[in-house]
PDB file of C-alpha atoms in Angstrom:
ATOM      1  CA  SER A   1     -12.378   5.775  -4.510  1.00  0.00           C
ATOM      2  CA  GLN A   2      -9.650   7.350  -2.184  1.00  0.00           C
ATOM      3  CA  GLN A   3     -10.496   7.150   1.586  1.00  0.00           C
ATOM      4  CA  GLY A   4      -7.546   8.904   2.898  1.00  0.00           C
ATOM      5  CA  GLU A   5      -6.264  12.189   1.264  1.00  0.00           C
ATOM      6  CA  GLU A   6      -2.783  13.526   2.135  1.00  0.00           C
ATOM      7  CA  ASP A   7      -2.063  17.201   2.281  1.00  0.00           C
ATOM      8  CA  PRO A   8       0.089  18.752   0.860  1.00  0.00           C
ATOM      9  CA  GLN A   9       0.685  16.818  -2.215  1.00  0.00           C
ATOM     10  CA  ALA A  10       4.161  17.958  -2.310  1.00  0.00           C
ATOM     11  CA  LEU A  11       6.506  19.292   0.293  1.00  0.00           C
ATOM     12  CA  SER A  12      10.177  20.610  -0.177  1.00  0.00           C
ATOM     13  CA  ILE A  13      12.091  21.407   2.846  1.00  0.00           C
ATOM     14  CA  GLN A  14      15.756  21.964   4.006  1.00  0.00           C
ATOM     15  CA  GLU A  15      17.633  19.198   5.983  1.00  0.00           C
ATOM     16  CA  GLY A  16      17.197  19.714   9.611  1.00  0.00           C
ATOM     17  CA  GLU A  17      13.652  21.166   9.363  1.00  0.00           C
ATOM     18  CA  ASN A  18      10.579  19.472  10.493  1.00  0.00           C
ATOM     19  CA  ALA A  19       7.975  18.136   7.843  1.00  0.00           C
ATOM     20  CA  THR A  20       4.357  17.882   8.640  1.00  0.00           C
ATOM     21  CA  MET A  21       1.880  16.060   6.353  1.00  0.00           C
ATOM     22  CA  ASN A  22      -1.740  15.387   6.988  1.00  0.00           C
ATOM     23  CA  CYS A  23      -4.187  12.986   5.970  1.00  0.00           C
ATOM     24  CA  SER A  24      -8.185  13.259   5.996  1.00  0.00           C
ATOM     25  CA  TYR A  25     -10.444  10.365   5.591  1.00  0.00           C
ATOM     26  CA  LYS A  26     -14.103   9.775   5.370  1.00  0.00           C
ATOM     27  CA  THR A  27     -15.442   6.869   7.249  1.00  0.00           C
ATOM     28  CA  SER A  28     -15.015   5.320  10.678  1.00  0.00           C
ATOM     29  CA  ILE A  29     -11.791   3.335  11.140  1.00  0.00           C
ATOM     30  CA  ASN A  30     -10.212   0.876  13.293  1.00  0.00           C
ATOM     31  CA  ASN A  31      -6.678   2.129  12.756  1.00  0.00           C
ATOM     32  CA  LEU A  32      -4.693   4.457  10.452  1.00  0.00           C
ATOM     33  CA  GLN A  33      -1.246   3.600   9.222  1.00  0.00           C
ATOM     34  CA  TRP A  34       1.542   5.642   7.601  1.00  0.00           C
ATOM     35  CA  TYR A  35       3.830   4.223   4.939  1.00  0.00           C
ATOM     36  CA  ARG A  36       6.916   5.401   3.158  1.00  0.00           C
ATOM     37  CA  GLN A  37       7.797   4.715  -0.558  1.00  0.00           C
ATOM     38  CA  ASN A  38      11.208   5.467  -2.063  1.00  0.00           C
ATOM     39  CA  SER A  39      10.928   6.035  -5.885  1.00  0.00           C
ATOM     40  CA  GLY A  40       9.968   2.865  -7.694  1.00  0.00           C
ATOM     41  CA  ARG A  41      10.163   0.680  -4.665  1.00  0.00           C
ATOM     42  CA  GLY A  42       7.663  -0.984  -2.302  1.00  0.00           C
ATOM     43  CA  LEU A  43       6.084   0.685   0.528  1.00  0.00           C
ATOM     44  CA  VAL A  44       7.559   0.436   3.988  1.00  0.00           C
ATOM     45  CA  HIS A  45       5.387   0.580   7.205  1.00  0.00           C
ATOM     46  CA  LEU A  46       6.307   3.514   9.604  1.00  0.00           C
ATOM     47  CA  ILE A  47       3.590   3.506  12.337  1.00  0.00           C
ATOM     48  CA  LEU A  48       0.115   2.512  13.169  1.00  0.00           C
ATOM     49  CA  ILE A  49      -2.291   4.393  15.470  1.00  0.00           C
ATOM     50  CA  ARG A  50      -5.574   2.747  16.584  1.00  0.00           C
ATOM     51  CA  SER A  51      -8.727   4.639  16.848  1.00  0.00           C
ATOM     52  CA  ASN A  52      -8.661   4.934  20.645  1.00  0.00           C
ATOM     53  CA  GLU A  53      -5.132   6.433  20.514  1.00  0.00           C
ATOM     54  CA  ARG A  54      -4.320  10.069  20.029  1.00  0.00           C
ATOM     55  CA  GLU A  55      -0.687  10.200  19.540  1.00  0.00           C
ATOM     56  CA  LYS A  56       2.208   7.971  18.851  1.00  0.00           C
ATOM     57  CA  HIS A  57       5.975   8.296  18.521  1.00  0.00           C
ATOM     58  CA  SER A  58       8.587   6.429  16.869  1.00  0.00           C
ATOM     59  CA  GLY A  59      12.015   7.826  16.752  1.00  0.00           C
ATOM     60  CA  ARG A  60      11.794  11.108  14.802  1.00  0.00           C
ATOM     61  CA  LEU A  61       8.251  10.469  13.962  1.00  0.00           C
ATOM     62  CA  ARG A  62       5.144  11.609  15.652  1.00  0.00           C
ATOM     63  CA  VAL A  63       1.645  10.807  14.604  1.00  0.00           C
ATOM     64  CA  THR A  64      -1.528  12.227  15.687  1.00  0.00           C
ATOM     65  CA  LEU A  65      -5.118  11.140  15.250  1.00  0.00           C
ATOM     66  CA  ASP A  66      -8.237  13.153  15.756  1.00  0.00           C
ATOM     67  CA  THR A  67     -11.216  10.819  14.951  1.00  0.00           C
ATOM     68  CA  SER A  68     -13.764  13.723  15.536  1.00  0.00           C
ATOM     69  CA  LYS A  69     -12.223  15.469  12.594  1.00  0.00           C
ATOM     70  CA  LYS A  70     -11.307  12.409  10.819  1.00  0.00           C
ATOM     71  CA  SER A  71      -7.631  13.408  10.253  1.00  0.00           C
ATOM     72  CA  SER A  72      -4.295  12.484  11.047  1.00  0.00           C
ATOM     73  CA  SER A  73      -0.876  14.085  10.806  1.00  0.00           C
ATOM     74  CA  LEU A  74       2.579  12.736  10.431  1.00  0.00           C
ATOM     75  CA  LEU A  75       5.579  14.880  11.778  1.00  0.00           C
ATOM     76  CA  ILE A  76       9.079  14.080  10.914  1.00  0.00           C
ATOM     77  CA  THR A  77      11.569  15.999  12.995  1.00  0.00           C
ATOM     78  CA  ALA A  78      15.019  16.925  12.043  1.00  0.00           C
ATOM     79  CA  SER A  79      14.603  15.667   8.625  1.00  0.00           C
ATOM     80  CA  ARG A  80      17.419  14.192   6.614  1.00  0.00           C
ATOM     81  CA  ALA A  81      17.879  13.958   2.770  1.00  0.00           C
ATOM     82  CA  ALA A  82      17.401  10.153   3.270  1.00  0.00           C
ATOM     83  CA  ASP A  83      13.638  11.051   4.302  1.00  0.00           C
ATOM     84  CA  THR A  84      13.081  12.013   0.691  1.00  0.00           C
ATOM     85  CA  ALA A  85      10.212   9.796  -0.374  1.00  0.00           C
ATOM     86  CA  SER A  86       6.491   9.509  -0.819  1.00  0.00           C
ATOM     87  CA  TYR A  87       4.438   9.197   2.357  1.00  0.00           C
ATOM     88  CA  PHE A  88       1.012   7.516   2.358  1.00  0.00           C
ATOM     89  CA  CYS A  89      -1.640   7.043   5.003  1.00  0.00           C
ATOM     90  CA  ALA A  90      -3.754   4.018   4.875  1.00  0.00           C
ATOM     91  CA  THR A  91      -7.048   3.242   6.722  1.00  0.00           C
ATOM     92  CA  ASP A  92      -9.188   0.049   6.954  1.00  0.00           C
ATOM     93  CA  GLY A  93     -12.530   1.887   7.336  1.00  0.00           C
ATOM     94  CA  ILE A  94     -14.320   0.949   4.105  1.00  0.00           C
ATOM     95  CA  ALA A  95     -16.214  -2.168   4.167  1.00  0.00           C
ATOM     96  CA  ALA A  96     -16.773  -4.004   0.965  1.00  0.00           C
ATOM     97  CA  GLY A  97     -18.997  -7.102   1.029  1.00  0.00           C
ATOM     98  CA  GLY A  98     -18.485  -7.195   4.860  1.00  0.00           C
ATOM     99  CA  SER A  99     -14.626  -7.107   4.479  1.00  0.00           C
ATOM    100  CA  TYR A 100     -12.617  -3.965   5.908  1.00  0.00           C
ATOM    101  CA  ILE A 101     -10.084  -3.337   3.127  1.00  0.00           C
ATOM    102  CA  PRO A 102      -7.002  -1.032   3.239  1.00  0.00           C
ATOM    103  CA  THR A 103      -7.399   2.216   1.514  1.00  0.00           C
ATOM    104  CA  PHE A 104      -4.478   4.393   0.569  1.00  0.00           C
ATOM    105  CA  GLY A 105      -4.356   8.080  -0.179  1.00  0.00           C
ATOM    106  CA  ARG A 106      -2.548   9.623  -3.051  1.00  0.00           C
ATOM    107  CA  GLY A 107       0.437  10.423  -1.030  1.00  0.00           C
ATOM    108  CA  THR A 108       2.651  13.494   0.024  1.00  0.00           C
ATOM    109  CA  SER A 109       5.849  13.642  -2.148  1.00  0.00           C
ATOM    110  CA  LEU A 110       8.550  14.947   0.334  1.00  0.00           C
ATOM    111  CA  ILE A 111      11.894  16.288  -0.911  1.00  0.00           C
ATOM    112  CA  VAL A 112      14.505  17.098   1.715  1.00  0.00           C
ATOM    113  CA  HIS A 113      17.382  19.341   0.246  1.00  0.00           C
ATOM    114  CA  PRO A 114      20.834  18.718   1.779  1.00  0.00           C
TER     115      PRO A 114
ATOM    116  CA  ASP B   1      14.064  -6.031   2.463  1.00  0.00           C
ATOM    117  CA  THR B   2      10.811  -6.707   4.137  1.00  0.00           C
ATOM    118  CA  GLY B   3      10.873 -10.373   3.650  1.00  0.00           C
ATOM    119  CA  VAL B   4       8.096 -10.411   0.874  1.00  0.00           C
ATOM    120  CA  SER B   5       9.356 -11.175  -2.549  1.00  0.00           C
ATOM    121  CA  GLN B   6       7.807 -10.730  -5.945  1.00  0.00           C
ATOM    122  CA  ASP B   7       8.716 -12.157  -9.231  1.00  0.00           C
ATOM    123  CA  PRO B   8       9.255 -10.984 -11.853  1.00  0.00           C
ATOM    124  CA  ARG B   9      10.466  -7.473 -10.949  1.00  0.00           C
ATOM    125  CA  HIS B  10       9.781  -6.157 -14.492  1.00  0.00           C
ATOM    126  CA  LYS B  11       7.557  -7.447 -17.237  1.00  0.00           C
ATOM    127  CA  ILE B  12       7.088  -6.221 -20.697  1.00  0.00           C
ATOM    128  CA  THR B  13       4.383  -7.780 -22.713  1.00  0.00           C
ATOM    129  CA  LYS B  14       2.444  -7.212 -25.839  1.00  0.00           C
ATOM    130  CA  ARG B  15      -1.066  -6.302 -25.776  1.00  0.00           C
ATOM    131  CA  GLY B  16      -3.426  -9.246 -25.783  1.00  0.00           C
ATOM    132  CA  GLN B  17      -0.941 -11.629 -24.109  1.00  0.00           C
ATOM    133  CA  ASN B  18      -1.400 -13.179 -20.630  1.00  0.00           C
ATOM    134  CA  VAL B  19       0.882 -12.544 -17.607  1.00  0.00           C
ATOM    135  CA  THR B  20       1.294 -14.018 -14.310  1.00  0.00           C
ATOM    136  CA  PHE B  21       2.929 -12.587 -11.294  1.00  0.00           C
ATOM    137  CA  ARG B  22       4.126 -14.350  -8.159  1.00  0.00           C
ATOM    138  CA  CYS B  23       4.229 -13.162  -4.532  1.00  0.00           C
ATOM    139  CA  ASP B  24       5.947 -14.961  -1.636  1.00  0.00           C
ATOM    140  CA  PRO B  25       4.835 -13.497   1.650  1.00  0.00           C
ATOM    141  CA  ILE B  26       6.488 -13.856   4.927  1.00  0.00           C
ATOM    142  CA  SER B  27       5.977 -17.454   5.785  1.00  0.00           C
ATOM    143  CA  GLU B  28       3.958 -17.127   9.052  1.00  0.00           C
ATOM    144  CA  HIS B  29       1.625 -14.491   7.662  1.00  0.00           C
ATOM    145  CA  ASN B  30      -1.869 -15.691   6.951  1.00  0.00           C
ATOM    146  CA  ARG B  31      -3.158 -12.602   5.148  1.00  0.00           C
ATOM    147  CA  LEU B  32      -1.916 -11.667   1.587  1.00  0.00           C
ATOM    148  CA  TYR B  33      -3.036  -8.499  -0.214  1.00  0.00           C
ATOM    149  CA  TRP B  34      -2.530  -7.437  -4.019  1.00  0.00           C
ATOM    150  CA  TYR B  35      -2.560  -3.864  -5.178  1.00  0.00           C
ATOM    151  CA  ARG B  36      -2.165  -1.954  -8.255  1.00  0.00           C
ATOM    152  CA  GLN B  37      -0.254   1.300  -8.260  1.00  0.00           C
ATOM    153  CA  THR B  38      -0.285   3.824 -11.177  1.00  0.00           C
ATOM    154  CA  LEU B  39       2.102   6.918 -11.308  1.00  0.00           C
ATOM    155  CA  GLY B  40       1.293   9.504  -8.618  1.00  0.00           C
ATOM    156  CA  GLN B  41      -1.168   7.450  -6.933  1.00  0.00           C
ATOM    157  CA  GLY B  42      -1.453   5.465  -3.835  1.00  0.00           C
ATOM    158  CA  PRO B  43      -1.855   1.701  -3.993  1.00  0.00           C
ATOM    159  CA  GLU B  44      -5.307   0.540  -5.168  1.00  0.00           C
ATOM    160  CA  PHE B  45      -6.829  -2.582  -3.443  1.00  0.00           C
ATOM    161  CA  LEU B  46      -7.378  -5.525  -5.695  1.00  0.00           C
ATOM    162  CA  THR B  47      -8.043  -8.617  -3.606  1.00  0.00           C
ATOM    163  CA  TYR B  48      -6.872 -10.325  -0.426  1.00  0.00           C
ATOM    164  CA  PHE B  49      -6.404 -13.824   0.851  1.00  0.00           C
ATOM    165  CA  GLN B  50      -6.877 -15.250   4.417  1.00  0.00           C
ATOM    166  CA  ASN B  51      -4.649 -18.523   4.027  1.00  0.00           C
ATOM    167  CA  GLU B  52      -5.988 -20.003   0.713  1.00  0.00           C
ATOM    168  CA  ALA B  53      -9.439 -18.270   0.799  1.00  0.00           C
ATOM    169  CA  GLN B  54      -9.889 -15.519  -1.353  1.00  0.00           C
ATOM    170  CA  LEU B  55     -12.160 -13.186   0.901  1.00  0.00           C
ATOM    171  CA  GLU B  56     -12.805 -10.064  -1.252  1.00  0.00           C
ATOM    172  CA  LYS B  57     -12.472  -9.844  -4.966  1.00  0.00           C
ATOM    173  CA  SER B  58     -14.942  -7.435  -5.995  1.00  0.00           C
ATOM    174  CA  ARG B  59     -12.212  -4.744  -6.506  1.00  0.00           C
ATOM    175  CA  LEU B  60     -10.508  -6.762  -9.089  1.00  0.00           C
ATOM    176  CA  LEU B  61     -10.675  -4.463 -12.157  1.00  0.00           C
ATOM    177  CA  SER B  62     -12.158  -6.813 -14.567  1.00  0.00           C
ATOM    178  CA  ASP B  63     -12.895 -10.377 -15.283  1.00  0.00           C
ATOM    179  CA  ARG B  64      -9.526 -10.485 -17.016  1.00  0.00           C
ATOM    180  CA  PHE B  65      -7.842 -10.419 -13.509  1.00  0.00           C
ATOM    181  CA  SER B  66      -7.725 -13.437 -11.207  1.00  0.00           C
ATOM    182  CA  ALA B  67      -5.671 -14.419  -8.319  1.00  0.00           C
ATOM    183  CA  GLU B  68      -4.955 -17.771  -6.455  1.00  0.00           C
ATOM    184  CA  ARG B  69      -3.219 -18.778  -3.345  1.00  0.00           C
ATOM    185  CA  PRO B  70      -3.553 -22.700  -3.684  1.00  0.00           C
ATOM    186  CA  LYS B  71      -1.754 -23.711  -0.500  1.00  0.00           C
ATOM    187  CA  GLY B  72      -1.922 -20.544   1.671  1.00  0.00           C
ATOM    188  CA  SER B  73       1.594 -19.817   0.878  1.00  0.00           C
ATOM    189  CA  PHE B  74       2.602 -17.933  -2.320  1.00  0.00           C
ATOM    190  CA  SER B  75       0.015 -16.313  -4.373  1.00  0.00           C
ATOM    191  CA  THR B  76      -0.331 -15.510  -8.068  1.00  0.00           C
ATOM    192  CA  LEU B  77      -2.112 -12.814  -9.906  1.00  0.00           C
ATOM    193  CA  GLU B  78      -2.955 -13.305 -13.505  1.00  0.00           C
ATOM    194  CA  ILE B  79      -4.098 -10.885 -16.182  1.00  0.00           C
ATOM    195  CA  GLN B  80      -5.361 -12.302 -19.328  1.00  0.00           C
ATOM    196  CA  ARG B  81      -5.558 -10.303 -22.630  1.00  0.00           C
ATOM    197  CA  THR B  82      -3.440  -7.516 -21.296  1.00  0.00           C
ATOM    198  CA  GLU B  83      -4.311  -3.910 -22.409  1.00  0.00           C
ATOM    199  CA  GLN B  84      -2.247  -0.865 -22.346  1.00  0.00           C
ATOM    200  CA  GLY B  85      -4.175   0.340 -19.389  1.00  0.00           C
ATOM    201  CA  ASP B  86      -2.849  -2.481 -17.344  1.00  0.00           C
ATOM    202  CA  SER B  87       0.703  -0.840 -17.359  1.00  0.00           C
ATOM    203  CA  ALA B  88       1.215  -0.330 -13.723  1.00  0.00           C
ATOM    204  CA  MET B  89       3.192  -1.401 -10.686  1.00  0.00           C
ATOM    205  CA  TYR B  90       1.630  -4.661  -8.954  1.00  0.00           C
ATOM    206  CA  LEU B  91       2.302  -4.929  -5.276  1.00  0.00           C
ATOM    207  CA  CYS B  92       1.691  -7.610  -2.809  1.00  0.00           C
ATOM    208  CA  ALA B  93       1.764  -7.331   0.876  1.00  0.00           C
ATOM    209  CA  SER B  94       1.384  -9.719   3.847  1.00  0.00           C
ATOM    210  CA  LEU B  95      -0.137  -8.923   7.142  1.00  0.00           C
ATOM    211  CA  GLY B  96       1.932  -8.824  10.259  1.00  0.00           C
ATOM    212  CA  GLN B  97       0.514  -9.656  13.822  1.00  0.00           C
ATOM    213  CA  ARG B  98       0.031  -5.994  14.787  1.00  0.00           C
ATOM    214  CA  ASP B  99      -1.837  -5.229  11.638  1.00  0.00           C
ATOM    215  CA  GLU B 100       1.170  -3.732   9.696  1.00  0.00           C
ATOM    216  CA  GLN B 101       1.638  -4.669   6.132  1.00  0.00           C
ATOM    217  CA  TYR B 102       4.865  -5.802   4.635  1.00  0.00           C
ATOM    218  CA  PHE B 103       5.210  -4.904   0.987  1.00  0.00           C
ATOM    219  CA  GLY B 104       7.136  -6.594  -1.679  1.00  0.00           C
ATOM    220  CA  PRO B 105       9.189  -4.725  -4.099  1.00  0.00           C
ATOM    221  CA  GLY B 106       6.482  -4.877  -6.783  1.00  0.00           C
ATOM    222  CA  THR B 107       6.303  -6.078 -10.418  1.00  0.00           C
ATOM    223  CA  ARG B 108       6.272  -3.309 -12.897  1.00  0.00           C
ATOM    224  CA  LEU B 109       4.335  -4.272 -16.006  1.00  0.00           C
ATOM    225  CA  THR B 110       4.473  -2.463 -19.335  1.00  0.00           C
ATOM    226  CA  VAL B 111       2.054  -3.393 -22.045  1.00  0.00           C
ATOM    227  CA  THR B 112       3.168  -2.349 -25.563  1.00  0.00           C
TER     228      THR B 112
END
C-alpha cells in the first residue's frame, strides 16, 4: 500500500517558473524525504525533514512539513530544464513486524520546458 | 554516481528461469534495502538488512523471492521460477548516517 501520495501526478512548466508538488501520508512519521528520479535511473536523495521540523531549504529547494495535516510540499524555485524528472516523497511511518520501513508514493512527473 | 552499484544493469530471461542480482552498497553503510519499481509507480519495499541480519522480509512478493547479505557487505536478490509479472526495475539502496538513502542504478528485469 502507498503511504505517501504525491499531487499532482504530472506538472508541466516553463523554465524559470516555480514548481510545487505535494505529498500526503497516513500514519505518524519520524521523517519525510524527497527523492528525484531521472527516466530509467536510480533515485537521488534531495532533502530530509524530521517530524519536529516545519521547513527546510537546500539550494533552490524548499520543503515544508505539516504533521497536523499529514502533508508536505516541495518547492523548486527558478526551475531549469535539467529539473525534468519524477519526484517522490518517502516516509518511514509504517511499522511491519516492529520495523519501520520506507514507503514511497507514486511520484510527480515534472517537465520543465526550455 | 551515488557509490552504490548493481549488477547486471539489464537482465532478459525466459519464464521459469532463476535470476540473481547483486548490490554493492557504500562500504561503511550497515543498512541495505531492496525495492521493486514498476512503470509509473514509486519503489516498493521488499526487504532490508542491518549488517548481515535480514530484519524484515514479510514484504517479499512471494516465496520465490529471497535475499542474502552473507558478510554484511554486498547483497544478492534471487527470484526463482520467474514469471512475466516479475518484469520490473529492482533497486537497492544503502542508508547514510542522516537517514538518507543512496540508491543504485537498478537492474531492469524482463521476463519473456
